[in-house]
Short mmCIF file of C-alpha atoms and ligand atoms in Angstrom, two decimals:
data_model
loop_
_atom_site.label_atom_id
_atom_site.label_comp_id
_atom_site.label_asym_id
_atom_site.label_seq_id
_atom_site.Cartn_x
_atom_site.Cartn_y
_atom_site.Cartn_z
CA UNK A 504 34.83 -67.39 -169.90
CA UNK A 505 33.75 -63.88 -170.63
CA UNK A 506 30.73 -62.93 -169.45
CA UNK A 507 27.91 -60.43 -170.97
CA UNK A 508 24.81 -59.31 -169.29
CA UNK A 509 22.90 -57.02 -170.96
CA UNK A 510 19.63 -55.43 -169.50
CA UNK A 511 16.49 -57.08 -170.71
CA UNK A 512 14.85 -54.74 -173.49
CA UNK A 513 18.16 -53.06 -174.53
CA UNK A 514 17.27 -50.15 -176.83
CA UNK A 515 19.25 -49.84 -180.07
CA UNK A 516 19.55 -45.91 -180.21
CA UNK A 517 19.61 -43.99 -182.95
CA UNK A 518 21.90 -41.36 -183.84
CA UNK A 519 20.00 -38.35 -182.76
CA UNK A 520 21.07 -38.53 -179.90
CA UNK A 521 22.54 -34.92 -179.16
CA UNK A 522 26.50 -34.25 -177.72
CA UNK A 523 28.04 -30.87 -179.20
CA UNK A 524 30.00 -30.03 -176.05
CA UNK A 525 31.81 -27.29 -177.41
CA UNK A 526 35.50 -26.75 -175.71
CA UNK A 527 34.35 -23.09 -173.53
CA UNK A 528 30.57 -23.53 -173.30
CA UNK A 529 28.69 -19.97 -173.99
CA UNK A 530 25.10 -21.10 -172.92
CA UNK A 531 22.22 -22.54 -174.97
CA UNK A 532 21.41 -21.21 -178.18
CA UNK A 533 17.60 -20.24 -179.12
CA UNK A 534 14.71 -22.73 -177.29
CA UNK A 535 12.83 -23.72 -179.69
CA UNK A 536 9.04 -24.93 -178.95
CA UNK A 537 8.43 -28.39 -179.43
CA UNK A 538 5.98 -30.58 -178.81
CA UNK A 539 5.52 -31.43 -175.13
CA UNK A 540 2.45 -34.65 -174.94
CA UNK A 541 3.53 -37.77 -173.23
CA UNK A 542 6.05 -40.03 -175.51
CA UNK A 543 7.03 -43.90 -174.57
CA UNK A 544 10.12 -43.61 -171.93
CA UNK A 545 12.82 -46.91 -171.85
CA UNK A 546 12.00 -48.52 -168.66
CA UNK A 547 15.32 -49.61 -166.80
CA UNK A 548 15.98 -52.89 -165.64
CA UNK A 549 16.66 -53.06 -162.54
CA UNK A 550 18.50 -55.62 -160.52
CA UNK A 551 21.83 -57.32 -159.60
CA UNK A 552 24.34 -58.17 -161.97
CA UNK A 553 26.43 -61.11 -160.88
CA UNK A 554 30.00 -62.25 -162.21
CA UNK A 555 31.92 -64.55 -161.08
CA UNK A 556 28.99 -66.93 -159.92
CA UNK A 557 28.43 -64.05 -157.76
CA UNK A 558 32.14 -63.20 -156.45
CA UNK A 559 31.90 -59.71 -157.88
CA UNK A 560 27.97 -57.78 -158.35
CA UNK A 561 27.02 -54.83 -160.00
CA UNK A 562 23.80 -53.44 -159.24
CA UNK A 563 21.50 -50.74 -159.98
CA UNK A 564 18.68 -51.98 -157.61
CA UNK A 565 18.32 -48.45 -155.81
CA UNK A 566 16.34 -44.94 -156.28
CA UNK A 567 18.39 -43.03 -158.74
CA UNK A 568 20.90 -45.32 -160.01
CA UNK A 569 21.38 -45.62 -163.80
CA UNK A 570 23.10 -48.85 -164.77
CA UNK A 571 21.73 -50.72 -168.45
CA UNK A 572 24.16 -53.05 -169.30
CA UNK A 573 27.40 -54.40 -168.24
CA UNK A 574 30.12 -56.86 -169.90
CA UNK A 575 32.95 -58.40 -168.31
CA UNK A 576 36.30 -57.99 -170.68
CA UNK A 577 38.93 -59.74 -168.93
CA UNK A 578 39.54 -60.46 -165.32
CA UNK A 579 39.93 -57.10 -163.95
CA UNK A 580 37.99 -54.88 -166.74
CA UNK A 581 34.16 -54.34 -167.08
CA UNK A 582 32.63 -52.16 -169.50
CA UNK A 583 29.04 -50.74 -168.24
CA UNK A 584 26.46 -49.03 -170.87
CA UNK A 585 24.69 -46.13 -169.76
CA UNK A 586 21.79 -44.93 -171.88
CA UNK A 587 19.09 -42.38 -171.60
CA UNK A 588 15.35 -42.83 -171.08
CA UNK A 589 14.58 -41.92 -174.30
CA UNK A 590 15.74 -39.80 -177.08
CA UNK A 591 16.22 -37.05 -178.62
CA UNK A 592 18.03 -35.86 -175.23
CA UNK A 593 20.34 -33.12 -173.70
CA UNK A 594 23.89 -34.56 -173.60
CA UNK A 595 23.66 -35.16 -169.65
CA UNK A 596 24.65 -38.80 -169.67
CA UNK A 597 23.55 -39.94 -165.78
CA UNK A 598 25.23 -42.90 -164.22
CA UNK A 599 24.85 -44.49 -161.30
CA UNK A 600 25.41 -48.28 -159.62
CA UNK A 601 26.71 -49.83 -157.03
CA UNK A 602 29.57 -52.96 -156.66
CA UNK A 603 30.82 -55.22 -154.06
CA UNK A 604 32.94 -57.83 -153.89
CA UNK A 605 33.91 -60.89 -152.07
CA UNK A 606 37.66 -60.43 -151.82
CA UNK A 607 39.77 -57.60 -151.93
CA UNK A 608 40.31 -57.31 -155.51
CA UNK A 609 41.15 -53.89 -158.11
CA UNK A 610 38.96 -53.65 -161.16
CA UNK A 611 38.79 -51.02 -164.40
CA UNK A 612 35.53 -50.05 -165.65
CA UNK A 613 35.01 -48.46 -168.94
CA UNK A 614 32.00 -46.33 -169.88
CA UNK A 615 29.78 -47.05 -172.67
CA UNK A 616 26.86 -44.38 -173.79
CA UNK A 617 25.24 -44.93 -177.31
CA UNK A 618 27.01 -43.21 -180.66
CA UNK A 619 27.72 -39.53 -180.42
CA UNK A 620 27.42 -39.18 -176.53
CA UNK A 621 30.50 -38.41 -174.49
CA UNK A 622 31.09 -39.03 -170.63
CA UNK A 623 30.19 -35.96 -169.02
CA UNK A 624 30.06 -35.83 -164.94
CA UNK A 625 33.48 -36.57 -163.58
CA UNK A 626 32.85 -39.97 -160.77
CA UNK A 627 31.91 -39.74 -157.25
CA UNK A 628 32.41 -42.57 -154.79
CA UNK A 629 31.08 -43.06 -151.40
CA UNK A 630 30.72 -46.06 -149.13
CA UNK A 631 27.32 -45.36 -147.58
CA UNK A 632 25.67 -43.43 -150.50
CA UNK A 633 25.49 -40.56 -148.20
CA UNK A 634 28.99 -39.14 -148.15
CA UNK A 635 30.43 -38.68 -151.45
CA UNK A 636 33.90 -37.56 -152.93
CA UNK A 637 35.37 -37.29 -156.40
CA UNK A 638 37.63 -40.12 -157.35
CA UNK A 639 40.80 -39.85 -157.17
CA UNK A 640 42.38 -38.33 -159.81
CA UNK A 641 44.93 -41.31 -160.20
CA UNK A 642 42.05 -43.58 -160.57
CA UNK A 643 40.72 -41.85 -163.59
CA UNK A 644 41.42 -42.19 -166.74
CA UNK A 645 40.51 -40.54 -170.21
CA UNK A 646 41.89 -41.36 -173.53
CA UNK A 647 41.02 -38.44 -176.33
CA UNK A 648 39.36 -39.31 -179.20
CA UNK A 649 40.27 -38.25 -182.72
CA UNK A 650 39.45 -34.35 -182.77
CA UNK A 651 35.94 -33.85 -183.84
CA UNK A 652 34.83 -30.53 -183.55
CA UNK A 653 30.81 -31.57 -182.89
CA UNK A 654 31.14 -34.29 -180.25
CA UNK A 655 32.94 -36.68 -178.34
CA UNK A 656 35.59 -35.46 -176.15
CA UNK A 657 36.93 -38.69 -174.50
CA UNK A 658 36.87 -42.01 -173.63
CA UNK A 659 36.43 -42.56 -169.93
CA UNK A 660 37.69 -45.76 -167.78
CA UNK A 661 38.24 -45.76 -164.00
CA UNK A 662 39.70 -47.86 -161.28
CA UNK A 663 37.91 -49.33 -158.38
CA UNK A 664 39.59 -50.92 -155.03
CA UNK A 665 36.85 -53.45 -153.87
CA UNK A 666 35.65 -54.66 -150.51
CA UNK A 667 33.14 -57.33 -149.47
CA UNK A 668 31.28 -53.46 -148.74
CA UNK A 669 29.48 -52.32 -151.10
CA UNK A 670 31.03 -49.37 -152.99
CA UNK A 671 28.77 -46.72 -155.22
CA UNK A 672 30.25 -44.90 -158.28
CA UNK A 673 28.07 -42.20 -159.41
CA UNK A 674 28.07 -38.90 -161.98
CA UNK A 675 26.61 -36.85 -158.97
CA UNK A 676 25.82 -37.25 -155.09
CA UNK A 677 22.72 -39.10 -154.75
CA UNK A 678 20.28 -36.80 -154.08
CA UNK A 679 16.42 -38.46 -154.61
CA UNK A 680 13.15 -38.31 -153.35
CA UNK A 681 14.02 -39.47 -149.60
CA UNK A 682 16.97 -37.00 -149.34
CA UNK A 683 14.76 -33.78 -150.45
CA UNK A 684 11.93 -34.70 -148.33
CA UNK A 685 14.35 -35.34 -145.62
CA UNK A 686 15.55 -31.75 -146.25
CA UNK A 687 11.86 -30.76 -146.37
CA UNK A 688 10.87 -31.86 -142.99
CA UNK A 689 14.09 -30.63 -141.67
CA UNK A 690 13.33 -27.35 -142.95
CA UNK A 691 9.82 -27.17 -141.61
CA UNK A 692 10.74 -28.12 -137.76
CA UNK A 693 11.14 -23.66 -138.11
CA UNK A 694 7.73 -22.76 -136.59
CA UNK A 695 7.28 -20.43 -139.59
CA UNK A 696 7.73 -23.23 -142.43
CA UNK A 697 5.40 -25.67 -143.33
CA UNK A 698 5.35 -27.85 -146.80
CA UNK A 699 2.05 -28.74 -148.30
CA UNK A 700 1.61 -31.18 -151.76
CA UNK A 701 0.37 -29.01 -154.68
CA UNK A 702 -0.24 -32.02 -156.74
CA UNK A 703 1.67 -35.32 -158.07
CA UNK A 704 3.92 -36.40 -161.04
CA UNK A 705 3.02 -38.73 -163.74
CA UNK A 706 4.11 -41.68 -162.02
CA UNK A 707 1.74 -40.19 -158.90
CA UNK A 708 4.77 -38.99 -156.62
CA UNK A 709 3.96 -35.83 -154.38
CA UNK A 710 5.11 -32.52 -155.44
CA UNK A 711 5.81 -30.23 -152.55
CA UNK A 712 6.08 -27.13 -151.91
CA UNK A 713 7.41 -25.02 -148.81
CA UNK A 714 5.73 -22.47 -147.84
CA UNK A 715 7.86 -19.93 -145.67
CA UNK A 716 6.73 -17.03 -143.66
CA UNK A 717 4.49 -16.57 -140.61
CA UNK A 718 2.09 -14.85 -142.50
CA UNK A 719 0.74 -15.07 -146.01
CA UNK A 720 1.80 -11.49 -147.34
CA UNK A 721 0.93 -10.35 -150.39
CA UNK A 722 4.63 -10.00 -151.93
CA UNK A 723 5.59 -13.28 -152.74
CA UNK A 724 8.88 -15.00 -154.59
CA UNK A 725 8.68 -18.51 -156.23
CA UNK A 726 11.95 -20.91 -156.05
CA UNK A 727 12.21 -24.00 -157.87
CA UNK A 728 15.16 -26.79 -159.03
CA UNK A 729 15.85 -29.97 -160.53
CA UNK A 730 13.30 -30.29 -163.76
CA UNK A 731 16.07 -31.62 -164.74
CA UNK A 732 17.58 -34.92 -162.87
CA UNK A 733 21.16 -35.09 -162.99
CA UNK A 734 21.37 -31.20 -162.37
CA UNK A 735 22.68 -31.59 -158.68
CA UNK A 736 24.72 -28.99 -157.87
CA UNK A 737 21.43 -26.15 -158.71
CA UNK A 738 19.53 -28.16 -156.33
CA UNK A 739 22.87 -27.48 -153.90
CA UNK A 740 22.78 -24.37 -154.79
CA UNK A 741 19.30 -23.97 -154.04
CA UNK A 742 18.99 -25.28 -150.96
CA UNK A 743 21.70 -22.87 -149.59
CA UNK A 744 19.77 -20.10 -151.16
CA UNK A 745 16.79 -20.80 -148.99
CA UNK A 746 18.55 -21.78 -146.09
CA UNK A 747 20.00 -17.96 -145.60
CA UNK A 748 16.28 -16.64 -146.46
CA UNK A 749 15.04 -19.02 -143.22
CA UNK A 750 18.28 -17.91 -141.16
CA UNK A 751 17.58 -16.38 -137.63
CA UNK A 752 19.59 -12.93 -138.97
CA UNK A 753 17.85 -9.77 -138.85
CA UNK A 754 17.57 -9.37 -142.61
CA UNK A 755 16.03 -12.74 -142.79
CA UNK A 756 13.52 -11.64 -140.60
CA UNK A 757 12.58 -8.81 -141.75
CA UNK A 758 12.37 -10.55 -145.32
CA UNK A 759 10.37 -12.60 -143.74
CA UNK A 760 7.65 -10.21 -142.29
CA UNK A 761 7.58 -8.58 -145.83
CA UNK A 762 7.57 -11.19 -148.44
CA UNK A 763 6.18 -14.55 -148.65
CA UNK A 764 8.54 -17.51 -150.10
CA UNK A 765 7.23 -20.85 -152.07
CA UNK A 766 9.95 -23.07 -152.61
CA UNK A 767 9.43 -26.21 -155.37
CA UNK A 768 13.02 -27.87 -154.55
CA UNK A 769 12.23 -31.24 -156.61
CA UNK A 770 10.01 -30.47 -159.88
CA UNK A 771 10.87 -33.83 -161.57
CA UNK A 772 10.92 -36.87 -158.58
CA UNK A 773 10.02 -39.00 -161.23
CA UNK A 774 12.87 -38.46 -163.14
CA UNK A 775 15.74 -38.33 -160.42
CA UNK A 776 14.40 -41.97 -158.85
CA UNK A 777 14.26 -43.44 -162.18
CA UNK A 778 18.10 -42.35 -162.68
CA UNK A 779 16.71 -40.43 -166.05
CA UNK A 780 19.22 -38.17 -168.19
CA UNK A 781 16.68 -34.81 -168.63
CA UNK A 782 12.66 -35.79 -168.71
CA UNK A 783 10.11 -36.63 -166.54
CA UNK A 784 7.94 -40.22 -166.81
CA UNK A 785 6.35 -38.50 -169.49
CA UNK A 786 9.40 -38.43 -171.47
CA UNK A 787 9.55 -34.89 -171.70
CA UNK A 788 11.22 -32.50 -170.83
CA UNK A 789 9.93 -30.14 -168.50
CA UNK A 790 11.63 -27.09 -168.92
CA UNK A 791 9.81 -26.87 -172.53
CA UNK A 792 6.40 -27.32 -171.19
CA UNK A 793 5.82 -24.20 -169.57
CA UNK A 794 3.12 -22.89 -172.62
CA UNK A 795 1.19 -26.34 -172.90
CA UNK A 796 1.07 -28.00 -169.61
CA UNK A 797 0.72 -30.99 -171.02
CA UNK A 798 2.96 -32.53 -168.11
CA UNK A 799 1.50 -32.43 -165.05
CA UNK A 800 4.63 -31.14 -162.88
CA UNK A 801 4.54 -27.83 -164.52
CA UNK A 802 0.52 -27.45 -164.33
CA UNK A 803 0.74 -28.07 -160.41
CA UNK A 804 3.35 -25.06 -160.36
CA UNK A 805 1.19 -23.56 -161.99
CA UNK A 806 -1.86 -23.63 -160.47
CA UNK A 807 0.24 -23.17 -157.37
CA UNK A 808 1.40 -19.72 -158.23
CA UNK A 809 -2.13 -18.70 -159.95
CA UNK A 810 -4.16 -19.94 -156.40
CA UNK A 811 -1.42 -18.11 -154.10
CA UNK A 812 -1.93 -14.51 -156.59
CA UNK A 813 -6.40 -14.88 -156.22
CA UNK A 814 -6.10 -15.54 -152.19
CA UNK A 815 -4.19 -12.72 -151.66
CA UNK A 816 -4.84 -10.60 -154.18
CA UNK A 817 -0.95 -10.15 -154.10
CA UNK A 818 1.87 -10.55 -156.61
CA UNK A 819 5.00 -12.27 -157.06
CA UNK A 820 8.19 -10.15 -157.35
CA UNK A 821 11.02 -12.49 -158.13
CA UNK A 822 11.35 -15.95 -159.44
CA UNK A 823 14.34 -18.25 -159.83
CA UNK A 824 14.90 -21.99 -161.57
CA UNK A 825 17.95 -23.49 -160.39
CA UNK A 826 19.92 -25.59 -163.14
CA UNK A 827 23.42 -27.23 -163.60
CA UNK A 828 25.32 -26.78 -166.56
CA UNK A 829 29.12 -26.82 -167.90
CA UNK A 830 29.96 -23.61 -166.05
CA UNK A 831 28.01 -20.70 -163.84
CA UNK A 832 25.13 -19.10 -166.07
CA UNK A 833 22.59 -16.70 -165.75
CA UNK A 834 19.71 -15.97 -167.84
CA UNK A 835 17.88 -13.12 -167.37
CA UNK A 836 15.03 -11.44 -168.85
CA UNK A 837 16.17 -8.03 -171.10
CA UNK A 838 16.34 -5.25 -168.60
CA UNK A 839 14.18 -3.32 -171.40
CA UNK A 840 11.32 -5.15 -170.30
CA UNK A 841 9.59 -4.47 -166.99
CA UNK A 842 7.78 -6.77 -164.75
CA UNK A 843 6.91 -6.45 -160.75
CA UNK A 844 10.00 -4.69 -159.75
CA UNK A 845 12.19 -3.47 -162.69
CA UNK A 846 15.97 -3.45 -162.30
CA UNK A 847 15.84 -5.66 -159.40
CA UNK A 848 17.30 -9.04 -160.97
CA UNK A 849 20.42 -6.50 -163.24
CA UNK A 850 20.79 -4.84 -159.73
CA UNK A 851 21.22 -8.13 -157.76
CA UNK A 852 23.62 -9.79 -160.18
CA UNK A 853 25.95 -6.84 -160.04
CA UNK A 854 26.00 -7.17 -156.53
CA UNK A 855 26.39 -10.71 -156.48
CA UNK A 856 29.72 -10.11 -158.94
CA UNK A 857 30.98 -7.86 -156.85
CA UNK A 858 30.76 -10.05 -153.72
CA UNK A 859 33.72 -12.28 -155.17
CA UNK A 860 36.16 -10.92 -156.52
CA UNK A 861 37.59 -11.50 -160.34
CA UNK A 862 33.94 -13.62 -160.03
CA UNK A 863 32.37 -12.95 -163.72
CA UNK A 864 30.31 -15.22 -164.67
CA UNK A 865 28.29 -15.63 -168.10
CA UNK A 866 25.33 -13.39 -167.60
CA UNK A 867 22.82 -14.08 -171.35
CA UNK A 868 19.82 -11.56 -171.39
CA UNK A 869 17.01 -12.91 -173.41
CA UNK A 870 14.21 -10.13 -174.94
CA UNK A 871 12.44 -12.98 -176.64
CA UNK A 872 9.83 -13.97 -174.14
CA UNK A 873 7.09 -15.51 -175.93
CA UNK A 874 5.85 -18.18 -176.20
CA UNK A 875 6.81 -18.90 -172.74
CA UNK A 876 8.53 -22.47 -173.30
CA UNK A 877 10.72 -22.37 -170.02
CA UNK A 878 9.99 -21.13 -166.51
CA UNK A 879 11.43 -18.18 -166.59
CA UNK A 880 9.38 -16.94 -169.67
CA UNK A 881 6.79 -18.48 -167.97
CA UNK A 882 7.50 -16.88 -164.51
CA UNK A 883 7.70 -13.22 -166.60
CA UNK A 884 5.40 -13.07 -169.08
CA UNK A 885 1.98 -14.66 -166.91
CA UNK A 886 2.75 -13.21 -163.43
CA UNK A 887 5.07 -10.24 -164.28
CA UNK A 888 8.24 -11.73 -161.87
CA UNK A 889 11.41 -10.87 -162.09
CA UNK A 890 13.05 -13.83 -163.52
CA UNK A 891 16.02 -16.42 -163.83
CA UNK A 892 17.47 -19.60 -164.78
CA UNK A 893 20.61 -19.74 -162.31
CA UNK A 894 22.82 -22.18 -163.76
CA UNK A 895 25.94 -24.20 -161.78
CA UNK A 896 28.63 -25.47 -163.29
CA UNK A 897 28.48 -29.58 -163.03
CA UNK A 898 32.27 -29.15 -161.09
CA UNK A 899 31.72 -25.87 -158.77
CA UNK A 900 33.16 -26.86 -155.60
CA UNK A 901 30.30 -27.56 -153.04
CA UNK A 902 31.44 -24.93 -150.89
CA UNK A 903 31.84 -22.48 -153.41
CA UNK A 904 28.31 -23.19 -154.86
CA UNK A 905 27.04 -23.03 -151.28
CA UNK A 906 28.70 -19.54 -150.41
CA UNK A 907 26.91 -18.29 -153.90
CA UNK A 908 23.81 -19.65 -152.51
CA UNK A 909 23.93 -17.83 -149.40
CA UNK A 910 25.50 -14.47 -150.85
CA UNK A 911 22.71 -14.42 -153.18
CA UNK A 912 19.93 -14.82 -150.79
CA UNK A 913 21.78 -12.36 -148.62
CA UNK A 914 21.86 -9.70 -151.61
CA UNK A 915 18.70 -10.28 -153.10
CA UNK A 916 16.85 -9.72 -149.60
CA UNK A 917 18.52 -6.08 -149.17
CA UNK A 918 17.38 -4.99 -152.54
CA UNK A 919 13.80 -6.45 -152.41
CA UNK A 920 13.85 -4.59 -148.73
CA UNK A 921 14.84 -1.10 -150.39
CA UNK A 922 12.47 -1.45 -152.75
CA UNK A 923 9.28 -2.31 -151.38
ZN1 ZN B 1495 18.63 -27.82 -166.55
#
């Protein structure tokens, strides 16, 4: 007998749902404002999912895991649904579950997302939910569909060897509220870090912020990642970046005796434990809320930067929002205008090319700063930083992204040392 669960309170989408993955991706056209007050957010279910009077279970009972529906088709082939937390949405269709089984047995699983949404982040396994590699490419499988010019690039199944163990399948490494504050309090064991909580998200989780430095100097530089969930590999990238500016080298010290650093390394916890596709548990997304402040993530930040600018009668020089996208991005502000220290973020990415060679990545200049929208506007326009979205691609190698990270941090600290 075939078998269908289906998460209680399945949500018929509609077809607004957004997926024009173009074939070379050339960065986001114009944002647009829109309107950022609270709307309803799908709650998941969350649970087991038995077959088999419980000889195979699927579950998505666990912080960041995405699972809505599953169906068995045949002996060895599931189909699981994945849908997003509410819509309209960015095409960043999140997964993430867990299966084990009683007996050794090999299953196919197809993904499902609603109409016009194709799979997106190619599967990573692990068998703790700490240690995580990319499935083999022998186990994956993708059928194209029709050509379509707007949408849909494949069909996506894969193919599992089970264990009485418990096996997780998921778009990115798990990275959720207990692994960042793990790699918070790890961070702040340095006699010259400490983390503080600048205020809490809608569903009342801390936001924190590290504050690094021995002193509070007046030059400051704000950091922050992931107001958007899925977008793992910027928060990778990220943490590399401030790893080299907390290094015991020279430059980092001197950096360090010259410029204080804030670093917001989870804007959206909500989000990320609730296994969401873009928005917070406001159902917005953030990175369009940076005029209103109708969410309270971004007015925490906020008030964060505004308190740290009246106690020290100081300013902030540089700020940076680390992303994930199709491929490496960066938008900058238009060189033509001028904030704290002109030149310094064309300057840095020219050094940053030439630290890898044949590296040349998309670099998008925006002159249209207002209203502020997203961070970086946000970032530029009200405290005069130098400013940038740093985007990853979804499938830069880990070590690559790392090195980035760290070359970055090492460049940007000899310019903002020349120039002080
Ligand atoms: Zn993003």
């Amino acid at each position: 007998m075939n078998k269908t669960i289906l998460a209680a309170g399945f949500l018929i989408l509609s077809t607004n749902l957004l997926a024009q993955s173009k074939p070379v991706f050339q960065g986001q056209g114009e944002v647009r404002p829109v309107e950022t007050t609270s709307r309803p957010v799908q709650k998941q279910w969350k649970g087991n999912f038995p077959f088999e009077n419980g000889a195979i279970v699927f579950s998505n009972n666990f912080s960041g895991a995405r699972l809505n529906g599953i169906m068995q088709n045949n002996d060895s082939t599931f189909t699981v649904l994945i849908t997003p937390e509410n819509v309209p949405v960015n095409p960043s269709p999140w997964y993430s579950f867990a299966i084990w089984s009683k007996r050794k047995r090999t299953i196919y699983i197809n993904f499902t997302y609603p109409p016009g949404v194709s799979h997106r982040y190619y599967p990573k396994i692990s068998a703790n939910a700490l240690n995580w590699k990319p499935i083999d490419s022998c186990d994956y499988f993708e059928k194209k569909r029709p050509a379509r010019s707007d949408s849909a690039t494949a069909d996506v199944s894969i193919r599992l060897s089970l264990k009485p163990d418990t096996l997780w399948v998921s778009a990115q490494e798990l990275q959720t509220v207990k692994h960042t504050l793990n790699w918070i309090k790890e961070m702040a064991r340095k006699p010259f870090i400490s983390y503080a909580e600048i205020g809490k998200s809608k569903e009342g989780r801390p936001l924190y912020v590290l504050n690094i430095g021995r002193r509070r100097s007046k030059k400051m530089i704000m950091i922050i990642s992931r107001q958007h969930p899925p977008e793992v590999t910027g928060y990778l990238a990220m943490r590399s970046f401030v790893e080299t500016l907390c290094n015991n080298s020279p430059l980092a010290k001197q950096f360090r005796e010259n410029y204080s650093v804030y670093v917001v390394p989870l804007m959206n916890p909500d989000g990320v434990e609730n296994g969401h596709w873009r928005h917070n548990a406001g159902g917005i997304d953030l990175n369009r809320d940076w005029t209103k402040f109708n969410q309270p993530e971004c007015l925490a930040v906020s008030k964060f930067i505004k308190k740290q600018e009246k106690e020290t009668s100081g300013k902030f020089y540089f700020g940076i929002d680390f992303h994930s996208t199709y491929g490496d991005i960066y938008y900058t502000v238009d060189p033509k205008l001028r904030g704290n220290m002109p030149g310094l973020v064309p300057e840095w990415l020219t050094k940053l090319k030439a630290s890898f060679p044949g590296y040349d990545p998309k670099i998008d200049p925006n002159d249209k700063m207002e209203p502020a929208i997203i961070s970086r506007n946000y970032f530029f326009v009200s405290h005069g930083m130098e400013a940038l979205v740093y985007e990853v691609g979804d499938n830069t190698e880990r070590e690559d992204l790392k090195l980035k990270g760290k070359t970055g941090a090492i460049e940007l600290m000899k310019l903002m040392l020349s120039k002080k």
